Coordinates of C-alpha atoms in Angstrom, one line a residue:
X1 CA 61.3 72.7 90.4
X2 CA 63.6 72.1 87.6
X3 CA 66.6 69.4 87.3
X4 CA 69.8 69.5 85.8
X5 CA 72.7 67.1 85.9
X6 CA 75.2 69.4 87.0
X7 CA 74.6 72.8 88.7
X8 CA 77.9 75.5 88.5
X9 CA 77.6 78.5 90.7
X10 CA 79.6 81.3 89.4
X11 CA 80.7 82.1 86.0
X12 CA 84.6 82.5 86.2
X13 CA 87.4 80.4 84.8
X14 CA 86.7 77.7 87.1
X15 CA 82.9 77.3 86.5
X16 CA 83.0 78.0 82.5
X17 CA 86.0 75.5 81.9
X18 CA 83.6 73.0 84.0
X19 CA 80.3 73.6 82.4
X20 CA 81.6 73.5 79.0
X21 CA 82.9 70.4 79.6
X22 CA 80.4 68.2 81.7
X23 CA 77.9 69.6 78.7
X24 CA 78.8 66.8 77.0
X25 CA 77.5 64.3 79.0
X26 CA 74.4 66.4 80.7
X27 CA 72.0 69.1 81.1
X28 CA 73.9 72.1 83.2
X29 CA 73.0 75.2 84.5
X30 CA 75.3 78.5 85.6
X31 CA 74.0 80.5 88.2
X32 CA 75.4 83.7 88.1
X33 CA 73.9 86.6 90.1
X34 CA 74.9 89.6 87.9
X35 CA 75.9 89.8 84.2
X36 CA 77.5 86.4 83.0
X37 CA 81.2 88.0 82.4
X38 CA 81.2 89.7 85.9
X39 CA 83.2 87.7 88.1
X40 CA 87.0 87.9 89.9
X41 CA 88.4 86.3 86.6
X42 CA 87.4 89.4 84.9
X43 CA 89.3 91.5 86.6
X44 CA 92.8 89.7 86.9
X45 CA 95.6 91.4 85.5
X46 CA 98.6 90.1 85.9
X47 CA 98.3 86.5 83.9
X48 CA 98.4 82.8 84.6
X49 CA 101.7 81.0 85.9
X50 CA 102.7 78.6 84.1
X51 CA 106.4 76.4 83.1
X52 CA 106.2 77.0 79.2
X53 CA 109.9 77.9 78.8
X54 CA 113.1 75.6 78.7
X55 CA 114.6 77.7 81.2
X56 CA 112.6 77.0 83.8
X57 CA 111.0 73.7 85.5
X58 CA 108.1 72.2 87.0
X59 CA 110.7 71.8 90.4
X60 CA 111.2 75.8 90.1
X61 CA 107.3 76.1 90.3
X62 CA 106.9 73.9 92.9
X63 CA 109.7 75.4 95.1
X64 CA 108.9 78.9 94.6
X65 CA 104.8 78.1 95.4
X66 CA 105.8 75.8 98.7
X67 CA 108.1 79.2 99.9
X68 CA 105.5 81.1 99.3
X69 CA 102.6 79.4 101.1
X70 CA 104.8 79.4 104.6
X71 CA 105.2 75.6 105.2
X72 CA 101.4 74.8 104.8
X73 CA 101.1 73.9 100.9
X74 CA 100.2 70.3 99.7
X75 CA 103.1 69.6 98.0
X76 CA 101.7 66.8 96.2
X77 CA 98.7 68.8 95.1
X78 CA 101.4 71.6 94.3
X79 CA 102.9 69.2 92.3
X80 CA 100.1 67.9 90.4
X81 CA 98.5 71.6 89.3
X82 CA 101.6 72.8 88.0
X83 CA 102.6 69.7 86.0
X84 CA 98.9 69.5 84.8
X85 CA 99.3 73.1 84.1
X86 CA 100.7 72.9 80.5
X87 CA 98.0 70.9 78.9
X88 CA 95.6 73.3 80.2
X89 CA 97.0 76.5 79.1
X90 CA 96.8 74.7 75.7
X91 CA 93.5 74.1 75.8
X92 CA 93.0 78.3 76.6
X93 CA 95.0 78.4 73.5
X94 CA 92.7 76.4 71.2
X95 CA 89.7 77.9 72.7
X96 CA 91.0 81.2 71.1
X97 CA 92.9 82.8 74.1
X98 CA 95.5 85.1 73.1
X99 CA 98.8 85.4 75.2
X100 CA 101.3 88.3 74.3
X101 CA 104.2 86.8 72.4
X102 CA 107.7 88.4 71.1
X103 CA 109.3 88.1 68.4
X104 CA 113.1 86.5 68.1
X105 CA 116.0 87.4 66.1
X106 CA 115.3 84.8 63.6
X107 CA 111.7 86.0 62.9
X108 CA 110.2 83.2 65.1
X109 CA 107.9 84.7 67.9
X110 CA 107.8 83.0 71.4
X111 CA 105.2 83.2 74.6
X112 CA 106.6 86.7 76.0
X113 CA 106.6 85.6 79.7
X114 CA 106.4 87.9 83.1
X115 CA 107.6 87.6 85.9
X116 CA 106.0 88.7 89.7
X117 CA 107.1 88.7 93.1
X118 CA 108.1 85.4 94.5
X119 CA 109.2 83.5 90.9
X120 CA 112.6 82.6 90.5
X121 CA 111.9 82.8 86.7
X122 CA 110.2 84.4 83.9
X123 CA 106.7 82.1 84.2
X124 CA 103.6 84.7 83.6
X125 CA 101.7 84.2 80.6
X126 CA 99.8 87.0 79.6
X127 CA 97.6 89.5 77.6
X128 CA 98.6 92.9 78.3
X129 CA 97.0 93.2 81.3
X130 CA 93.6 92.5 80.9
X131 CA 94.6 88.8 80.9
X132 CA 91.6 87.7 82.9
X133 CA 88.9 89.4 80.2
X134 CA 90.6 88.0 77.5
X135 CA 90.4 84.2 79.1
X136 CA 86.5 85.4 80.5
X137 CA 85.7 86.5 76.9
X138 CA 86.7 83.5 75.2
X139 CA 85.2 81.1 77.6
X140 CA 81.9 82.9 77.2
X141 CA 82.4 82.6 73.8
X142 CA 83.0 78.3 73.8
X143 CA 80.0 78.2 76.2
X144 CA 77.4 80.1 74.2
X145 CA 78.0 77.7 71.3
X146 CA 77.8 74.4 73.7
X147 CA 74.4 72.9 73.4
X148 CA 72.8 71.7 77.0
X149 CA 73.9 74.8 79.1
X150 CA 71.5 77.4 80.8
X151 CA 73.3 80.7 81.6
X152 CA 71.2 82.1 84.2
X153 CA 72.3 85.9 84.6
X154 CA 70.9 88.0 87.8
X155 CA 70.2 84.9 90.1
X156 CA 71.3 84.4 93.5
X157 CA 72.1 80.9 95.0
X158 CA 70.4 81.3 98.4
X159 CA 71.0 77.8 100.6
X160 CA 72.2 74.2 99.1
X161 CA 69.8 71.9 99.7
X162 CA 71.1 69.0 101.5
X163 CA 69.3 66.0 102.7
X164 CA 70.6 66.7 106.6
X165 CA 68.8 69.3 106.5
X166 CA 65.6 67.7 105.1
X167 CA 65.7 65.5 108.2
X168 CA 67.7 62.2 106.6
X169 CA 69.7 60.1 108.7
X170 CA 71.7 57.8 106.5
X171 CA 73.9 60.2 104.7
X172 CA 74.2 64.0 104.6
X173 CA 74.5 64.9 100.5
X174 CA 73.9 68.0 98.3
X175 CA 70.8 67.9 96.6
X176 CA 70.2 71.0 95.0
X177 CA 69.8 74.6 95.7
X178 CA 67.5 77.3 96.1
X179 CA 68.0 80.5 93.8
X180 CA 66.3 84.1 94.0
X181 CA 65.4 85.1 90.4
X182 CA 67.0 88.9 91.2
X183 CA 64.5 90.3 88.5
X184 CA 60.8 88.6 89.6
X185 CA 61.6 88.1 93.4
X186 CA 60.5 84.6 92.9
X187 CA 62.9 81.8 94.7
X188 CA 63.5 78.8 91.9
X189 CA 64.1 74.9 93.1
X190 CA 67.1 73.5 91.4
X191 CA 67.9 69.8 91.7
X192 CA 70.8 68.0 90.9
X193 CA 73.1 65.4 92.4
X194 CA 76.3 67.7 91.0
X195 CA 76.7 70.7 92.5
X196 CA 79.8 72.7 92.1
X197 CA 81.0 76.0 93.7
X198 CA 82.8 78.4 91.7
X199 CA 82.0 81.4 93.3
X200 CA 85.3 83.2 93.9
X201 CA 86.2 85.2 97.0
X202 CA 85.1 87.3 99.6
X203 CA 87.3 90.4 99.3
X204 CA 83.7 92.8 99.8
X205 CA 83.9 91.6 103.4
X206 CA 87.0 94.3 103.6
X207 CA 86.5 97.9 103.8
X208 CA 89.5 98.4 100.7
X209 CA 89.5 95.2 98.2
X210 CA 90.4 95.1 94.5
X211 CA 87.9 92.6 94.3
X212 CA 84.6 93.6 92.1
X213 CA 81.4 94.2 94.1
X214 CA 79.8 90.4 93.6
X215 CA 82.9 89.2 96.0
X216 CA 80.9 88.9 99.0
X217 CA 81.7 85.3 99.9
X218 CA 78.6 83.4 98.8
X219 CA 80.1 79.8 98.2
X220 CA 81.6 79.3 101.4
X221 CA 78.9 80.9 103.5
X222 CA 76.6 78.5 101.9
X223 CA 78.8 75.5 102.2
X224 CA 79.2 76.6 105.5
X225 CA 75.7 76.3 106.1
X226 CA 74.8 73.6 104.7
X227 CA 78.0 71.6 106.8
X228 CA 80.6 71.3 104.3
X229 CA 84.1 71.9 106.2
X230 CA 85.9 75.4 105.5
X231 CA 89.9 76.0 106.6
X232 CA 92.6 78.4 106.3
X233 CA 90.3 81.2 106.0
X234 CA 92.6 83.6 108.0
X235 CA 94.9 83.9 105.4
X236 CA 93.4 86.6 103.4
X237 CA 96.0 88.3 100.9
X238 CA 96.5 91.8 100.8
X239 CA 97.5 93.1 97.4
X240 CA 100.2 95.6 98.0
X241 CA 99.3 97.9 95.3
X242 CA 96.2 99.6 94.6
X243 CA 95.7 102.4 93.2
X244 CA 94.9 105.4 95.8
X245 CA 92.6 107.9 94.4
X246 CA 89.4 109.5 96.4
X247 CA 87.8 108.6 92.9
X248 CA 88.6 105.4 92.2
X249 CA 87.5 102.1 93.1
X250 CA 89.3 98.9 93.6
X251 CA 91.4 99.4 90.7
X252 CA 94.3 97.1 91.2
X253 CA 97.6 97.7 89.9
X254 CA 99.1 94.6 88.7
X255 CA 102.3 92.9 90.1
X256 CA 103.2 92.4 87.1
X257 CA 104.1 96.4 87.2
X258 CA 106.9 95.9 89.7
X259 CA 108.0 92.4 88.0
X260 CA 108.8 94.8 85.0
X261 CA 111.0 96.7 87.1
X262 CA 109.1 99.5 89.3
X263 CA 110.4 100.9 92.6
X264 CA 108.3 101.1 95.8
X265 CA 108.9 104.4 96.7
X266 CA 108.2 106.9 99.9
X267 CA 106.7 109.8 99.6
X268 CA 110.7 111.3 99.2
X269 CA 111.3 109.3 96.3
X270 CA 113.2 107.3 98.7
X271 CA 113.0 102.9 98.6
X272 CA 112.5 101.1 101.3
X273 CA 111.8 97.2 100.5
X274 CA 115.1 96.5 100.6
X275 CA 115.0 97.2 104.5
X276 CA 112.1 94.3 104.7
X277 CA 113.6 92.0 102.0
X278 CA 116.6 90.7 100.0
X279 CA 114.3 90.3 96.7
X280 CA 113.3 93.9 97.5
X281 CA 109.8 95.0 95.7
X282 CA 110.0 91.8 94.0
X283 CA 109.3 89.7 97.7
X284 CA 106.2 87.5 98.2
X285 CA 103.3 89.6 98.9
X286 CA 102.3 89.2 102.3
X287 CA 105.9 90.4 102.7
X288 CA 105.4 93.6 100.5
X289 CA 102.1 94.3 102.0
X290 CA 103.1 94.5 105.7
X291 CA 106.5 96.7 104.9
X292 CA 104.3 98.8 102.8
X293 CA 101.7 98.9 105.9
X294 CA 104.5 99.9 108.4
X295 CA 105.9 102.4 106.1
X296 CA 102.5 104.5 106.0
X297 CA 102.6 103.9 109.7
X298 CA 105.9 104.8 110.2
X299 CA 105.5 108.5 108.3
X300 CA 102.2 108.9 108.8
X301 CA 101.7 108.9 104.9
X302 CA 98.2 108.2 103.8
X303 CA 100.2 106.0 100.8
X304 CA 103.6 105.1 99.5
X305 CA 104.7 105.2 95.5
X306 CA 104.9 102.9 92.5
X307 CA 107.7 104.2 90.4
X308 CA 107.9 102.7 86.7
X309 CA 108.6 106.4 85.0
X310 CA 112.1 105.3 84.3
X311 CA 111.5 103.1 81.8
X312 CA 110.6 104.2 78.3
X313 CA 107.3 105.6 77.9
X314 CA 106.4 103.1 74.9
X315 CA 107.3 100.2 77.0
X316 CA 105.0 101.3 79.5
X317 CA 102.4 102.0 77.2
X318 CA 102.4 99.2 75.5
X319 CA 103.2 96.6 78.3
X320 CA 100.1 98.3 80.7
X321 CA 97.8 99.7 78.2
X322 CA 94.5 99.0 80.6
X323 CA 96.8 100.8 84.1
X324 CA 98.1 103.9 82.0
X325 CA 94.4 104.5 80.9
X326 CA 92.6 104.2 83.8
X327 CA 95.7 106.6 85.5
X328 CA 95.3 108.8 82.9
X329 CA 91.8 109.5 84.2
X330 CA 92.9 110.5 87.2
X331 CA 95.5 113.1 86.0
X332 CA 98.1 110.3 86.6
X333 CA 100.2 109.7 83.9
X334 CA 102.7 106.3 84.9
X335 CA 104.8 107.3 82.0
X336 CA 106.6 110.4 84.2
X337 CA 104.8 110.5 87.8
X338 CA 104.4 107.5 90.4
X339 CA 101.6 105.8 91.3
X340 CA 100.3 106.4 94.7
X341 CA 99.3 103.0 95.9
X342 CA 98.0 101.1 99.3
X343 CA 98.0 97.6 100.3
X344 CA 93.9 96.3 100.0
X345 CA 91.9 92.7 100.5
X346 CA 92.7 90.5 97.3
X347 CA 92.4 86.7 97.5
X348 CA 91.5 84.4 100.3
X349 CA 93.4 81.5 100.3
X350 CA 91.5 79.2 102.2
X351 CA 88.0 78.3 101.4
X352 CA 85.7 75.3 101.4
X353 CA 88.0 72.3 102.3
X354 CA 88.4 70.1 98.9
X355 CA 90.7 67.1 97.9
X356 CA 92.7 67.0 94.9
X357 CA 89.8 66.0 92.7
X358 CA 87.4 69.5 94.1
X359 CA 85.2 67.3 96.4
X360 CA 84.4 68.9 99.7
X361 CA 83.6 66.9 103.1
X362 CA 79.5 66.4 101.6
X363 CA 79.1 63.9 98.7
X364 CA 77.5 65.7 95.8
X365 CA 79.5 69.1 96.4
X366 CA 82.6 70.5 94.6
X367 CA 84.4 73.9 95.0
X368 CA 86.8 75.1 92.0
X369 CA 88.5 78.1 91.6
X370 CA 89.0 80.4 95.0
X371 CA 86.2 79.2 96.9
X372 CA 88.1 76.3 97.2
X373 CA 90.9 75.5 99.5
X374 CA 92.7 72.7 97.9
X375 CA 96.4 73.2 99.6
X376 CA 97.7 74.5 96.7
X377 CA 98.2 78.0 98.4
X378 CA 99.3 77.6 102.1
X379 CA 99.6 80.4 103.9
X380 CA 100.1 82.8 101.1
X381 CA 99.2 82.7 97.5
X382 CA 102.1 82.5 95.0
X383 CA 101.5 85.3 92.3
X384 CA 99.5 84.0 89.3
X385 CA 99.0 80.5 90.6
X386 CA 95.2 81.1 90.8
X387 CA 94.1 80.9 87.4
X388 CA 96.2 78.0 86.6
X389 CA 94.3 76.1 89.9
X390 CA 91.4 77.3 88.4
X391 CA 91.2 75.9 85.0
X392 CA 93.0 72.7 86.4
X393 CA 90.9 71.8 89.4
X394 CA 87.9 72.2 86.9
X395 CA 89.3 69.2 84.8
X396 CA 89.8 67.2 87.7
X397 CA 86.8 67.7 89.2
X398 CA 85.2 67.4 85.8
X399 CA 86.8 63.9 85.4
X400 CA 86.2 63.1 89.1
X401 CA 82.0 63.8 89.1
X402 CA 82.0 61.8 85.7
X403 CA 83.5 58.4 88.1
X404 CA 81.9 59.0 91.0
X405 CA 78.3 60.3 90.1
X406 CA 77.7 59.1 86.7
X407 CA 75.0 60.0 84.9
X408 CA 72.1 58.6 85.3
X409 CA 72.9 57.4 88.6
X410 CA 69.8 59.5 90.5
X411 CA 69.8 57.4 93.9
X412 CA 69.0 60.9 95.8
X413 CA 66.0 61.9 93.1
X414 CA 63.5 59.6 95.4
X415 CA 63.9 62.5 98.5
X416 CA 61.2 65.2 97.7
X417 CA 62.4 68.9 97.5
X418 CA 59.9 71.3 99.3
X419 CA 59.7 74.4 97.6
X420 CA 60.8 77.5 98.7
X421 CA 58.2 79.3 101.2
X422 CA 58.1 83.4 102.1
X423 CA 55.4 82.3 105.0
X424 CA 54.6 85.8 106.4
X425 CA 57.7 87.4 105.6
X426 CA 57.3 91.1 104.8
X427 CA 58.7 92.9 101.9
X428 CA 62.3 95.0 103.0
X429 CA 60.7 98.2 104.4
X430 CA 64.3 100.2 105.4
X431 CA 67.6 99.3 103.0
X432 CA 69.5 102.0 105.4
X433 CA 69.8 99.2 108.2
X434 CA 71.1 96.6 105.4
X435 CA 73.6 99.0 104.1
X436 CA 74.4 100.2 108.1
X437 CA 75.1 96.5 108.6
X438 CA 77.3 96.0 105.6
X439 CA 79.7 99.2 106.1
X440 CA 80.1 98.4 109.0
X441 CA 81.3 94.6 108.8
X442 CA 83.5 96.1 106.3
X443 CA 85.1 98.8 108.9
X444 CA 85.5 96.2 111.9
X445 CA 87.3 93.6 109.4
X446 CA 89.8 96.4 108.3
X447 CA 90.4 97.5 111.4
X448 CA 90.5 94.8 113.4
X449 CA 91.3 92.0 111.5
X450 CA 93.9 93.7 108.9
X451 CA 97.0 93.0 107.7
X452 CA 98.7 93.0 111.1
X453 CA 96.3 91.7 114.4
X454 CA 96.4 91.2 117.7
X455 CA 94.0 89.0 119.9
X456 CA 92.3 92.2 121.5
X457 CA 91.0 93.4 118.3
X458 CA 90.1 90.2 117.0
X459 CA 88.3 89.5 120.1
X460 CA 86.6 92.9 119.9
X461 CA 85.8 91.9 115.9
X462 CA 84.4 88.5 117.3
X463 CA 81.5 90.4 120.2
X464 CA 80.6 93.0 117.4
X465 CA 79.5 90.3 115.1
X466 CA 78.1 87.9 116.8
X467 CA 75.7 90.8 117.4
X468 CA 75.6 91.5 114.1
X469 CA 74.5 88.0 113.5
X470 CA 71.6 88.4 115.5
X471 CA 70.2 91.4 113.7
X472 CA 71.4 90.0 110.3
X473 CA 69.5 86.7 111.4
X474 CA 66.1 88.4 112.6
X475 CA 66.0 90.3 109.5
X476 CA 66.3 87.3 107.4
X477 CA 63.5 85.6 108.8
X478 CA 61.3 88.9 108.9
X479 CA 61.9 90.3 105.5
X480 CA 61.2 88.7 102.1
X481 CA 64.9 87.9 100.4
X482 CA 67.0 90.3 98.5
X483 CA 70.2 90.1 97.0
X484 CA 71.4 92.9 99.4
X485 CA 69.9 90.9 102.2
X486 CA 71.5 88.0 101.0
X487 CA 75.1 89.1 100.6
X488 CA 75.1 90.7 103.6
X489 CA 73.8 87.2 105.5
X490 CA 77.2 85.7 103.7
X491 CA 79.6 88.4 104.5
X492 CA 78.9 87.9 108.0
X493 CA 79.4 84.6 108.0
X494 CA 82.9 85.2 106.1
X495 CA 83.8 87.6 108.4
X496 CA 82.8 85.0 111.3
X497 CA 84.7 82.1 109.8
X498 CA 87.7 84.6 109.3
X499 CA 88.0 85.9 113.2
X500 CA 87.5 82.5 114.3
X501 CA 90.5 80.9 112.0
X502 CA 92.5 84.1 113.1
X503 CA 91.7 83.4 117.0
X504 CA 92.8 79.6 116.5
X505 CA 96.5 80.6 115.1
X506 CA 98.8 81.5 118.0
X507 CA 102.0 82.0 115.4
X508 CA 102.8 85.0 113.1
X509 CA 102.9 82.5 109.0
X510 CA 102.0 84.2 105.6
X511 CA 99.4 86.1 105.0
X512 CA 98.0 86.1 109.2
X513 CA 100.6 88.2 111.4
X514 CA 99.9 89.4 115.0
X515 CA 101.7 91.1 117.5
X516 CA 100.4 88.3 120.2
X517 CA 102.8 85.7 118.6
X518 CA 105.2 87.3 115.8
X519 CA 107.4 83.9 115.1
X520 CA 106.0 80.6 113.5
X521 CA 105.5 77.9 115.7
X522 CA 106.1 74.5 113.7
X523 CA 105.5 72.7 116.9
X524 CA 101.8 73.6 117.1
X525 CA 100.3 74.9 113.6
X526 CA 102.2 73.5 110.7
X527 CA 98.5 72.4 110.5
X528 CA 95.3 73.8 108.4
X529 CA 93.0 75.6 110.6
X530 CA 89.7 73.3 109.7
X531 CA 86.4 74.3 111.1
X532 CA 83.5 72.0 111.3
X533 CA 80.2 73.3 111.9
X534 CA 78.8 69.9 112.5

């Protein structure tokens, strides 16, 4: 067993801004379970939002993210990440982060802002677009020169430890964690009295996602688990554009592409947003998504079209270096064809239920980043708002733990932690029935629980995986641990957690639409859907 005074799970922009700053007052350890620069920040393109120009206002950014998120944002946590936001993006600054600036008449060079669907204004910071690397790289870079952090690449968090669990009576807190060492097979002890969750999303549990392959839900199944409440989790964004190719994998194509001016276009050339939407391909994307899902429907189309050839081929070279490449490969060059694109699983907006501070329902446990449901989102994610919660809600939770746990303050460290026993367990004799499992969790939740529902398939999603549970379940118990094993465990549990919030909403808001019940219904659930396994 080894102790730490904070333990971060997941190695994104939420977890590194945390660990490098509670490093200053503690040991800390990062458990990541693949390389340390593979996670969801990685992979974001479009940039951060963020009011850095006189022509806009913190009451634009509030407006535009409460009309995005349906009627069920926070406003006052709204409020507070995007005034907060400012000082944060500096920090990204000093740290070395490079956002793409223009250059003015008068020689001066200014932030050269984007804009996305559902902005009123020019807000986006970014870096090309490969924004997310270049924040991941230069966070990696401030942590590996912090003294007191232990990067653990290739480990799995397997179950918080919690002292419910361990039979105590007086309070239920997080204790610690148990972690498979993906290398040796061995199961590590970790102790701390700060845990924090920045584990990202669960786009994997979708059959289509732009999401990388460690998406598989781990933080909430876990806080599940261990009791910690979850909510909102049927509002799973669909980005409306990724890039269709029998060859290629989740590549997303960034939203930033049609906030530069790029048509959504049928397979006749022909567009058709402005039939779902006054702001046309520029609407929120929930919006886009659906009218892009009925269009395909509709024709019969396997995909619709992402014009941009119209604009000079420089500009588009320049402005989406990383897209025109990786188009390019595929004999698609953005420049003078479209982009065959289809809607697929992006960000979940709900999570594990937090404050404004990143503490969940269980003393001892924080969630940053998209794990996290903090109210900031509502029923559908304003583009670009996520890496500004991210690096925000890290601070205050970083400022929070410091109050409320100080260090030194070990009034859990008399509990003993068992360690971690296999018993009789056997070592995994047939994969097939893992990866059987996983593909087809991923089927039922796009097909049954997709962008558009109705209560039959959901209920038909719900008999297949409680099933699927059992199996799942036996196997755990039966097999020694894997990481396979253990993602699939959690994206059951998503998938569960997702069906069960989608059951509970009889109205049609954001991001969870069904045929059942296609208006809103303010009377009933202008409410979070809040589970409690406990």
């Amino acid at each position: 067993m080894k102790q730490y005074d904070f333990i971060i799970i997941g190695s994104g922009i939420a977890g590194l801004s945390f660990a490098r700053k509670a490093a200053q007052h503690g040991t800390v350890a990062i458990i990541t379970k693949g390389a340390r620069a593979e996670s969801n920040t990685s992979y974001a393109q479009g940039g951060v939002a963020c009011v850095t120009s006189v022509e806009d206002s913190f009451d634009l950014h509030v407006q535009d993210t409460l009309t995005a998120g349906a009627g069920l944002c926070d406003e006052h946590i709204v409020r507070t990440i995007v005034t907060e936001g400012p000082d944060r993006i500096r920090e990204l600054i000093n740290l070395g982060v490079h956002f793409d600036e223009r250059e003015l008449v008068d020689g001066e060079k200014e932030l050269d802002l984007g804009r996305e669907g559902g902005h009123s204004k020019r807000r986006v910071l970014h870096s090309r677009d490969v924004t997310g690397r270049e924040i991941e790289q230069a966070m990696l870079r401030a942590v590996e020169q912090t003294p007191n952090i232990d990067l653990l690449e290739n480990h799995m968090a397997v179950d918080l430890i919690t002292s419910g669990k361990l039979g105590f009576a007086t309070e239920d807190r997080c204790l610690g964690v148990y972690v498979l060492d993906e290398k040796s097979g061995a199961v590590l002890t970790l102790r701390t009295d700060r845990l924090i969750l920045a584990t990202g999303g669960c786009g994997k549990v979708y059959l289509y996602t732009t999401n990388p392959n460690v998406a598989t839900g781990d933080g909430v199944a876990m806080a599940w688990r261990a009791g910690a409440s979850i909510a909102n989790m049927e509002f799973i964004q669909f980005h409306p554009t990724c890039l269709f190719h029998p060859e290629a994998r989740s590549f997303l194509i960034s939203e930033a592409v049609r906030g530069e001016g790029a048509k959504l276009v049928d397979a006749r050339g022909r567009e058709f947003m402005q039939k779902y939407h006054p702001l046309g391909a520029l609407a929120p994307r929930d919006v886009v998504a659906r009218a892009i899902d009925a269009e395909m429907k509709r024709t019969g189309e396997k995909c619709v079209y992402l014009d941009i050839s119209y604009k000079p081929e420089e500009f588009v070279r320049e402005r989406f270096p990383n897209i025109y490449r990786t188009c390019m490969k595929y004999d698609i060059d953005i420049t003078t064809d479209p982009i065959p694109v289809v809607p697929a699983a992006h960000y979940q907006c709900g999570g594990v239920l937090t404050d404004e501070n990143g503490a969940s329902s269980m003393r001892g446990l924080y969630a940053i980043g998209e794990v996290a449901c903090t109210g900031l989102h509502g029923a559908n994610r304003l583009a670009s708002n996520s890496l500004l919660e991210a690096v925000v809600m890290a601070h205050r939770a970083y400022g929070h733990v410091l109050r409320e746990e100080p260090i030194g303050n070990h009034s859990s460290l008399k509990i003993d932690l068992p360690e971690w026993a296999s018993g009789s367990a056997a070592d995994v004799d047939e994969l097939v029935v893992i990866y059987h499992n996983w593909d087809e969790i991923r089927r039922l939740m796009w097909d049954y629980v997709g962008i558009v529902r109705t209560d039959k398939r959901l209920q038909r999603a719900s008999t297949r995986l409680r099933n699927l549970h059992r199996e799942i379940h036996d196997f755990y118990w039966n097999f020694k641990i894997t990481t396979d094993l253990l993602e699939l465990r959690n994206l059951a549990t998503v998938a569960a957690l997702i069906v069960d919030s989608a059951l509970l909403r009889k109205e049609s808001r954001g991001l969870h639409y069904t045929l059942d019940y296609p208006d809103l219904d303010d009377s009933h659930y202008l409410k979070n859907t809040v589970l409690h396994r406990f």
